[in-house]
Coordinates of C-alpha atoms in Angstrom, one line a residue:
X74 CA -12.6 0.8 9.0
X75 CA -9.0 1.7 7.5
X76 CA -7.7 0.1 4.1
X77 CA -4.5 2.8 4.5
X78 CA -2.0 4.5 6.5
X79 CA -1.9 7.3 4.6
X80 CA -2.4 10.6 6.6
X81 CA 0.3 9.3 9.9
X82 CA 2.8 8.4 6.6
X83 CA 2.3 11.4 4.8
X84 CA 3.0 13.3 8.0
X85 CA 6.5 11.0 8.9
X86 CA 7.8 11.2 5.3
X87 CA 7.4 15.0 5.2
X88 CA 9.3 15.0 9.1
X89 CA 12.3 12.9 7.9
X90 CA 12.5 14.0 4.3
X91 CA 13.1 17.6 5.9
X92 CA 16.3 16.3 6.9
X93 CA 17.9 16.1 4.0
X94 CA 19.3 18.3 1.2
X95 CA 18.9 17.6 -2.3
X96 CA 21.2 18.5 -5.1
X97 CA 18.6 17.2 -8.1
X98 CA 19.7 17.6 -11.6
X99 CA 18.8 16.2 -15.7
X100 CA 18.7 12.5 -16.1
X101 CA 21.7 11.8 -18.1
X102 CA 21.6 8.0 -18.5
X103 CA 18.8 6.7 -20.3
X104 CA 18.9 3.0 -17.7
X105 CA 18.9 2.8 -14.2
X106 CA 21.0 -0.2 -14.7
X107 CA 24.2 1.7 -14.8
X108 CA 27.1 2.4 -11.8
X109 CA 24.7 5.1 -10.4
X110 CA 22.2 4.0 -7.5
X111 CA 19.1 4.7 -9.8
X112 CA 17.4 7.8 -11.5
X113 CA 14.8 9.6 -10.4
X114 CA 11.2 10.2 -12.8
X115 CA 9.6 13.5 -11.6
X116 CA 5.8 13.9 -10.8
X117 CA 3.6 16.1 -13.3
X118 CA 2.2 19.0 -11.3
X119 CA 4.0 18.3 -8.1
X120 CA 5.2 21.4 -5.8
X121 CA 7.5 20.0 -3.1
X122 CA 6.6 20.3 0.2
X123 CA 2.9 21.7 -0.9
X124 CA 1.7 19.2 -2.4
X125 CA 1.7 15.2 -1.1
X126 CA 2.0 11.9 -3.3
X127 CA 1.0 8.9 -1.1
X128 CA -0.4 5.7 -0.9
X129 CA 2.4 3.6 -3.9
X130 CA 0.6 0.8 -5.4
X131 CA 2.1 -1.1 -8.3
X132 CA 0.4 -3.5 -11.0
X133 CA 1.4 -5.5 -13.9
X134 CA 3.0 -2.3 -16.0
X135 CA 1.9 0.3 -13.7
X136 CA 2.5 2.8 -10.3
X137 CA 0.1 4.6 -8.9
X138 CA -0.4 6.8 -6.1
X139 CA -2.9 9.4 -4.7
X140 CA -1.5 13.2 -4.7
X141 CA -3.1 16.1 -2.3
X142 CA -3.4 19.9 -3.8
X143 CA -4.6 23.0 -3.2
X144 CA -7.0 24.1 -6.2
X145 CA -9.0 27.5 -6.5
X146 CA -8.5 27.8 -2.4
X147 CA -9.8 24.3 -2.2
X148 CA -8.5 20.9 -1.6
X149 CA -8.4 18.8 -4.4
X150 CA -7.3 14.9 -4.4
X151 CA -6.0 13.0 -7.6
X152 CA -5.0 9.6 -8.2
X153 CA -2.2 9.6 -10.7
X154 CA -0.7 6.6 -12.9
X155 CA 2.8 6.0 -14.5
X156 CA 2.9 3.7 -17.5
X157 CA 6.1 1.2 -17.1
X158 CA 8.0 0.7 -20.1
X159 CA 10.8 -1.9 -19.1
X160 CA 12.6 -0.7 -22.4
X161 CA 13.0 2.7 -21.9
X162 CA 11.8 2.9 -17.8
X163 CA 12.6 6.9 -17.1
X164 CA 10.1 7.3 -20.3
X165 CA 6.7 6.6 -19.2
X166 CA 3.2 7.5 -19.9
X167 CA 1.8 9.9 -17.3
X168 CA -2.4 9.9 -16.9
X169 CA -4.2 11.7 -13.6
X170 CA -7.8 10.9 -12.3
X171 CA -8.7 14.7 -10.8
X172 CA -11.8 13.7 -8.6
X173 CA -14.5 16.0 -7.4
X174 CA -13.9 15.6 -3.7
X175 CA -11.7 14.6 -1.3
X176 CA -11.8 11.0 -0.8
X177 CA -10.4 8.6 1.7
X178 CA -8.4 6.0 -0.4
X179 CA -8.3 4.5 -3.9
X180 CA -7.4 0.9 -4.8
X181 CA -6.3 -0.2 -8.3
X182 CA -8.8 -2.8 -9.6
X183 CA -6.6 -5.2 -11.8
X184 CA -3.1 -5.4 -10.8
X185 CA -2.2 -8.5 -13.1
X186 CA -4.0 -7.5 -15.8
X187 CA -3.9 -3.8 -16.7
X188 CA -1.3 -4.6 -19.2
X189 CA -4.4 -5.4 -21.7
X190 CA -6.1 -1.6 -21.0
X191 CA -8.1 -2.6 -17.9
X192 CA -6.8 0.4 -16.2
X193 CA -9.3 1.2 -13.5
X194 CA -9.8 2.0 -10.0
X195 CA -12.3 2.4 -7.0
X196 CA -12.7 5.5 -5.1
X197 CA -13.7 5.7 -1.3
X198 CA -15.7 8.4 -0.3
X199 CA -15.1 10.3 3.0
X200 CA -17.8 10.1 5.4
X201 CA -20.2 12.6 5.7
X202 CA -23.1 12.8 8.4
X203 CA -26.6 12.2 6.9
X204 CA -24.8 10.6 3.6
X205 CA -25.1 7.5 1.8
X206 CA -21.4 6.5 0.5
X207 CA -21.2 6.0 -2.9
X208 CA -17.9 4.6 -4.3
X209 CA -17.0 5.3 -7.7
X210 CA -15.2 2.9 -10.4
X211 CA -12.8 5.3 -12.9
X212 CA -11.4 4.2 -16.0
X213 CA -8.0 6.2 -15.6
X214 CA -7.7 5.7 -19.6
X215 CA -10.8 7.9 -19.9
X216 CA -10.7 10.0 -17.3
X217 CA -14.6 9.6 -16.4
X218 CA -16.5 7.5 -13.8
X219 CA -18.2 4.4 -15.4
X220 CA -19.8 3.1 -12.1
X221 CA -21.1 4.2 -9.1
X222 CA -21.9 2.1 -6.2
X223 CA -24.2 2.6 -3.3
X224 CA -22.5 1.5 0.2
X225 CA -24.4 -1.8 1.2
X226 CA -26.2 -1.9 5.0
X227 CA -26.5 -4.1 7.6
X228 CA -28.6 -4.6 10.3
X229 CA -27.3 -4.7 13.9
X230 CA -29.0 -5.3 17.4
X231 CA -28.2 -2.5 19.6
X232 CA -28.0 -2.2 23.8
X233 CA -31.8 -2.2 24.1
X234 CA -32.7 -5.0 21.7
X235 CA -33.7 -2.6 19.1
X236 CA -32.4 -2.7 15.3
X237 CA -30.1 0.1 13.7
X238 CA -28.4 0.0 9.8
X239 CA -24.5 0.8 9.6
X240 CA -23.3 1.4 5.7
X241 CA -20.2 -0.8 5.1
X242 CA -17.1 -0.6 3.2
X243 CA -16.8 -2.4 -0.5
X244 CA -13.4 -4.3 -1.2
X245 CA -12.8 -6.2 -4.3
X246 CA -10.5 -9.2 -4.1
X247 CA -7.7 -10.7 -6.6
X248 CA -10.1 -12.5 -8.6
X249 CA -12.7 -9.6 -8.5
X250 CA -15.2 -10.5 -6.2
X251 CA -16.8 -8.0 -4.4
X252 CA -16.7 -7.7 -0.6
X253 CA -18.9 -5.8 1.7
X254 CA -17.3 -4.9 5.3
X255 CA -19.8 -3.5 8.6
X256 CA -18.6 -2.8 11.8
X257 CA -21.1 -2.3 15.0
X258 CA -21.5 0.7 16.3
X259 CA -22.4 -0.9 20.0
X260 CA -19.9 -2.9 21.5
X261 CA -20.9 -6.6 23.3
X262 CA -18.8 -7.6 26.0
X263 CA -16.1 -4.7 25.4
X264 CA -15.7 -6.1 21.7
X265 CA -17.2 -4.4 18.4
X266 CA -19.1 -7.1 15.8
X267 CA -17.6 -7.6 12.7
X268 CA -20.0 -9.0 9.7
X269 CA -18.0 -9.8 6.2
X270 CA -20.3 -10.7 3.1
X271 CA -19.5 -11.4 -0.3
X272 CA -21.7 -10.4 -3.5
X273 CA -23.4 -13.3 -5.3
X274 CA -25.6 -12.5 -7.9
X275 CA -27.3 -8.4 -6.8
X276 CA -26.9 -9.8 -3.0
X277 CA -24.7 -9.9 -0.4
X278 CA -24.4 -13.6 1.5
X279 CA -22.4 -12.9 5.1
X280 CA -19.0 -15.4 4.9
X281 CA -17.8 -14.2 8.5
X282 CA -18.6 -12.5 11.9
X283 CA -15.5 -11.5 13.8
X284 CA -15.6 -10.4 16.9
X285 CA -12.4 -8.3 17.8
X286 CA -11.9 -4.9 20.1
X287 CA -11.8 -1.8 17.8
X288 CA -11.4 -1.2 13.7
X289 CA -10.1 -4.3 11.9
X290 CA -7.9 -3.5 8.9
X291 CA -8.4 -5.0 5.3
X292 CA -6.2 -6.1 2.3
X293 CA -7.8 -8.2 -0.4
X294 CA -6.3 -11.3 -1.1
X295 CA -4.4 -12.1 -4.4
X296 CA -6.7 -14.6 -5.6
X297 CA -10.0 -15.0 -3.0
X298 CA -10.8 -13.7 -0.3
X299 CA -9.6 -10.8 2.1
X300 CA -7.4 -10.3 5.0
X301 CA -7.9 -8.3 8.1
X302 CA -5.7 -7.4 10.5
X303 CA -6.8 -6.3 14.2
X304 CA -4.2 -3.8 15.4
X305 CA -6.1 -3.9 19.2
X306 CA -5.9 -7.4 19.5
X307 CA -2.9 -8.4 17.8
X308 CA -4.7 -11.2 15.2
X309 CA -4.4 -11.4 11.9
X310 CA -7.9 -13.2 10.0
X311 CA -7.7 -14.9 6.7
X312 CA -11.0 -14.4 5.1
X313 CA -12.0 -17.7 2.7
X314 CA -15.5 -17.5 0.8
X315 CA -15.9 -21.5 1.6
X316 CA -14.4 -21.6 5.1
X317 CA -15.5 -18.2 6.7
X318 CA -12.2 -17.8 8.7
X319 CA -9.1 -18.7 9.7
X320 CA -6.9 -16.6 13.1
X321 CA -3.0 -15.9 13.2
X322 CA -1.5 -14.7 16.4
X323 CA 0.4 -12.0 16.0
X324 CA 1.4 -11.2 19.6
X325 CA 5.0 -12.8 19.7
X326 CA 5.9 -9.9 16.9
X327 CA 4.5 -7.4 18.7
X328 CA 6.8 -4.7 20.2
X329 CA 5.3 -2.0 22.5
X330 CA 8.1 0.7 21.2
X331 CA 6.7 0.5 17.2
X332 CA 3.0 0.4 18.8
X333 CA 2.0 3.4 16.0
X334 CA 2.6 1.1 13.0
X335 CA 0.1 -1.2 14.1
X336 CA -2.1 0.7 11.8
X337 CA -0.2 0.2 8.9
X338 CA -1.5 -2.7 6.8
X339 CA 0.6 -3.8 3.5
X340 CA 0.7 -7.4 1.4
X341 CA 2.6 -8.2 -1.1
X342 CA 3.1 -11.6 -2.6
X343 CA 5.4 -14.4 -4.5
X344 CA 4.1 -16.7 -6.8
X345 CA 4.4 -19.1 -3.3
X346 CA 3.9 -17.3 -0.2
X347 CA 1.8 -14.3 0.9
X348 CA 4.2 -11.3 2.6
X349 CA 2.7 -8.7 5.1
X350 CA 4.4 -6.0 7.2
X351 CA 3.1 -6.1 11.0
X352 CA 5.0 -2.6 12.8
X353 CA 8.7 -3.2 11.5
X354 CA 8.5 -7.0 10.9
X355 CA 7.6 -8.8 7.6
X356 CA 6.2 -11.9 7.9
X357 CA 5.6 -15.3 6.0
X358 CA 2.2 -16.7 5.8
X359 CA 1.9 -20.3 3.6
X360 CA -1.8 -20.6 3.5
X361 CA -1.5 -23.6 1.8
X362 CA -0.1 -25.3 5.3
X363 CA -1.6 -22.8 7.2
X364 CA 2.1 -21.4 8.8
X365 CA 3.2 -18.0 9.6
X366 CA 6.5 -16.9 10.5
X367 CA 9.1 -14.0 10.5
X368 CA 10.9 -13.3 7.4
X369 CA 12.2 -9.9 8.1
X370 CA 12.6 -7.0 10.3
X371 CA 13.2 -4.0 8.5
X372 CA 16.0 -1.9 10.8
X373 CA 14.8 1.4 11.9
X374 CA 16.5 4.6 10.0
X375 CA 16.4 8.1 10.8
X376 CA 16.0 7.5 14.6
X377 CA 13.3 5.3 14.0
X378 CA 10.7 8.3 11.9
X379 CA 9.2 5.4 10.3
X380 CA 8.7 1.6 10.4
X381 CA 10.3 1.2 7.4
X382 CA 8.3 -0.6 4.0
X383 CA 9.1 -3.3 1.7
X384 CA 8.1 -5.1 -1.6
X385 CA 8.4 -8.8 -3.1
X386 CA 8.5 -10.2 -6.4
X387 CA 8.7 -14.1 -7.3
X388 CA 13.1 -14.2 -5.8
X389 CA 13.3 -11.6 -3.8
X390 CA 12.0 -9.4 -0.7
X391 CA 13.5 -5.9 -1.0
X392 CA 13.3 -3.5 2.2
X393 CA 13.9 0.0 2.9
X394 CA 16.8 -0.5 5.0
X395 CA 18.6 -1.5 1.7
X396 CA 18.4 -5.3 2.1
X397 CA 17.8 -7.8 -0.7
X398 CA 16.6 -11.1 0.5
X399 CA 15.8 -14.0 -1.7
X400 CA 12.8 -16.1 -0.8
X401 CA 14.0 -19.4 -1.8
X402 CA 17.2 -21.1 -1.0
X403 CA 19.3 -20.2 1.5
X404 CA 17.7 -17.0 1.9
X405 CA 20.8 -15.1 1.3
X406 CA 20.5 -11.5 2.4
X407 CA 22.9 -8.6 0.4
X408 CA 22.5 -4.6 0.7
X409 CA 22.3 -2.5 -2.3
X410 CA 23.0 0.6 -0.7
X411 CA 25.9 1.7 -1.9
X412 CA 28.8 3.7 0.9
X413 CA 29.2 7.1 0.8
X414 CA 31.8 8.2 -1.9
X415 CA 35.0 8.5 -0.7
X416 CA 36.0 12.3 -2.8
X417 CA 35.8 15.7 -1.4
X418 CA 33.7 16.8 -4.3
X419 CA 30.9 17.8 -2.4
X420 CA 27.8 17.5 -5.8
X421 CA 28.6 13.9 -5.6
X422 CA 28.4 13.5 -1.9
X423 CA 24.9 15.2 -1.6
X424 CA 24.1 13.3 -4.7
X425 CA 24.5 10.0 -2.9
X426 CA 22.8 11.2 0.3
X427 CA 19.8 12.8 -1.3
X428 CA 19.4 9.0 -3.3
X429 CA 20.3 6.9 -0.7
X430 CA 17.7 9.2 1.9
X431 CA 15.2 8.7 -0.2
X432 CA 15.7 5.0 -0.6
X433 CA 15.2 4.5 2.8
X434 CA 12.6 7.2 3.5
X435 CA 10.0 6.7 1.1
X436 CA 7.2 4.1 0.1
X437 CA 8.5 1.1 -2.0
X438 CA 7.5 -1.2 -4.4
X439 CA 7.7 -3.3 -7.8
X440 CA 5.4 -4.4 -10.3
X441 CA 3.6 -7.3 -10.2
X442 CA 5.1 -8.6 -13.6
X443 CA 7.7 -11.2 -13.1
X444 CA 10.2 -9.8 -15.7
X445 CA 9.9 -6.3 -14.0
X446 CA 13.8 -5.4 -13.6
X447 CA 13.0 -2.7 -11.4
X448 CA 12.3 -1.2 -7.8
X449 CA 10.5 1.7 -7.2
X450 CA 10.7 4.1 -4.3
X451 CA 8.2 7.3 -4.1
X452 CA 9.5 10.6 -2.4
X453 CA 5.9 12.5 -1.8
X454 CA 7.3 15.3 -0.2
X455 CA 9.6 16.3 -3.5
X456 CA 7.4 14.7 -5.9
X457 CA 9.3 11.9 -7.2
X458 CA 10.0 8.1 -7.9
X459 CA 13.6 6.8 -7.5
X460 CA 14.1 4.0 -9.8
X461 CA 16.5 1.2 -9.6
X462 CA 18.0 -1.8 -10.6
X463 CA 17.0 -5.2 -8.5
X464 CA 20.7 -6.3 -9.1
X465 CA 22.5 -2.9 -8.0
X466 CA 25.1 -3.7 -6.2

């Protein structure tokens, strides 16, 4: 089970960001908001092109993302955090978890509430044969582990009627509910069995059993429950704790040329809707009226090296391909990419391409606190965010 694109990204944003020649130099303004298409903020401890920053995940005043190094000949993963100050933005508050082993993917554990300290995160363990998995909560203030948590089993019937235990995957939802997530090793009738539980009390009570060909994907919901996206199947299953669950058809936004980005699994959401990218589409599910539909399709860049990324806040849907959309109204659509500068001088020319490059290269987001005036977009091959307005023009 995969909660992350991470590795196929990592490997696309190093391809494309090859292309392109930087011309970096000091931060002069002290505001993004200013004639220049944002300003970058560099990573601590980065070496570009050596090391990797992946996997951009925003909360209420903070970014994180994971970073891959090489330490004492041995591969080292981090997790590192960037305090946003909406005063003084290009001055944050840098703090790095350093963890023990590599690991397969982290996830923030209160994105609207870290601005009161509650600045911690869950680590998933890689597998390893003849191993119990044991994630690991981190408070990224501290720097130490303050819980570790067995992986939970389940039972399955295999071929021969006999009984075998997989270990399952732990995901915690918007409202910090904990969610176990098993997938059978057998498959019945071509299709692998999917159990979904949810811990009440020290047990785990099963909410769903989907039934789907290969891995399903998961994103915790913003309030309760979980979503879960089959990439072989072309579903999408919203995961309720009362109703067990509810199945989206994705197959009418499927395209067989962006067939890779399946696998990539990202929501983001408004104070109204919920906002998920399936391959280079966005789309609109209202779970209140139980309606999905297609908000966006991101256009492809650099000869289509990527599927392209987005982010939302409570107006608008910003997209790689420079596009501002707002999500109420009339749905008016502007781009904030600015032209190439029309001057022979060629610092400002590379200037421009390196930012604009970037912009459409790398991982995107913004926080999830309404008055957040900015977007941010991580460049993991150079080791840096690009930060800038939501009203550039």
């Amino acid at each position: 089970m995969y909660f992350n694109f991470k590795k196929s990204t990592g490997i696309l944003l190093l391809v494309t960001t090859l292309f392109v020649t930087s011309c970096k130099e000091d931060v002069v303004d002290a505001d993004p908001i200013s004639s220049r298409f944002g300003e970058y903020v560099d990573i601590p401890n980065h070496v570009p092109f050596s090391h990797a920053a992946y996997n951009f995940i925003a909360t209420d005043n903070g970014l994180y993302f994971g970073m891959s190094t090489i330490d004492d000949d041995k591969d080292v993963e981090s997790v590192y955090r960037y305090t946003l100050v909406q005063s003084d933005i290009l001055k944050g508050k840098w703090i790095s978890y350093k963890h023990d082993s590599y690991f397969d993917y982290f996830m923030p554990l209160n994105k609207k509430s870290e601005l009161h300290g509650n600045q911690e995160v869950m680590i998933y363990p890689s597998a390893t044969p003849g191993k119990i998995p044991v994630f690991k909560i981190v408070n990224m203030l501290s720097g130490k582990v303050i819980q570790e948590i067995e992986a939970p089993w389940h039972e399955f019937l295999d071929p021969s009627g006999g009984k075998y235990r997989n270990y399952g995957e732990i995901i915690k939802d918007g409202k910090g509910a904990e969610w176990a997530l098993f997938q059978s090793e057998y498959m019945t009738d071509d299709k692998n069995v999917h159990i979904i539980k949810r811990k009440v009390g020290n047990s785990y009570d099963q909410v769903s059993r989907i039934v789907a060909k290969g891995e399903l994907l998961y994103a915790a919901s913003n309030n309760e429950g979980l979503y879960a996206i089959s990439p072989t199947e072309r579903k999408l299953f919203v995961i309720n704790p009362e109703s067990g669950h509810t199945t989206y058809d994705l197959s009418e936004y499927y395209d067989a040329q962006w067939d890779l980005y399946s696998y990539k699994i990202k929501f983001r959401f408004s104070n109204n809707a919920t906002f998920f990218q399936y391959q280079n589409k966005v789309l609109k599910l209202n779970e209140g009226n139980k309606t999905l539909s297609l908000f966006y399709t991101i256009k492809a860049v650099w000869g289509g090296a990527q599927a392209g990324d987005f982010c939302v806040d409570n107006d608008y849907l910003f997209a790689t391909d420079g596009t501002r959309k707002e999500l109420n109204g009339f749905h008016k659509e502007v781009n904030i990419i600015p032209p190439p500068p029309k001057t022979t001088n060629q610092e400002i020319f590379m200037e421009h391409m390196d930012r604009t490059t970037v912009f459409q290269a790398g991982e995107l987001e913004t926080s999830t606190n309404p008055d957040d005036k900015y977007i941010y977009v991580l460049d993991g091959v150079k080791g840096r965010i690009l930060v800038v307005s939501k009203h550039y023009i």
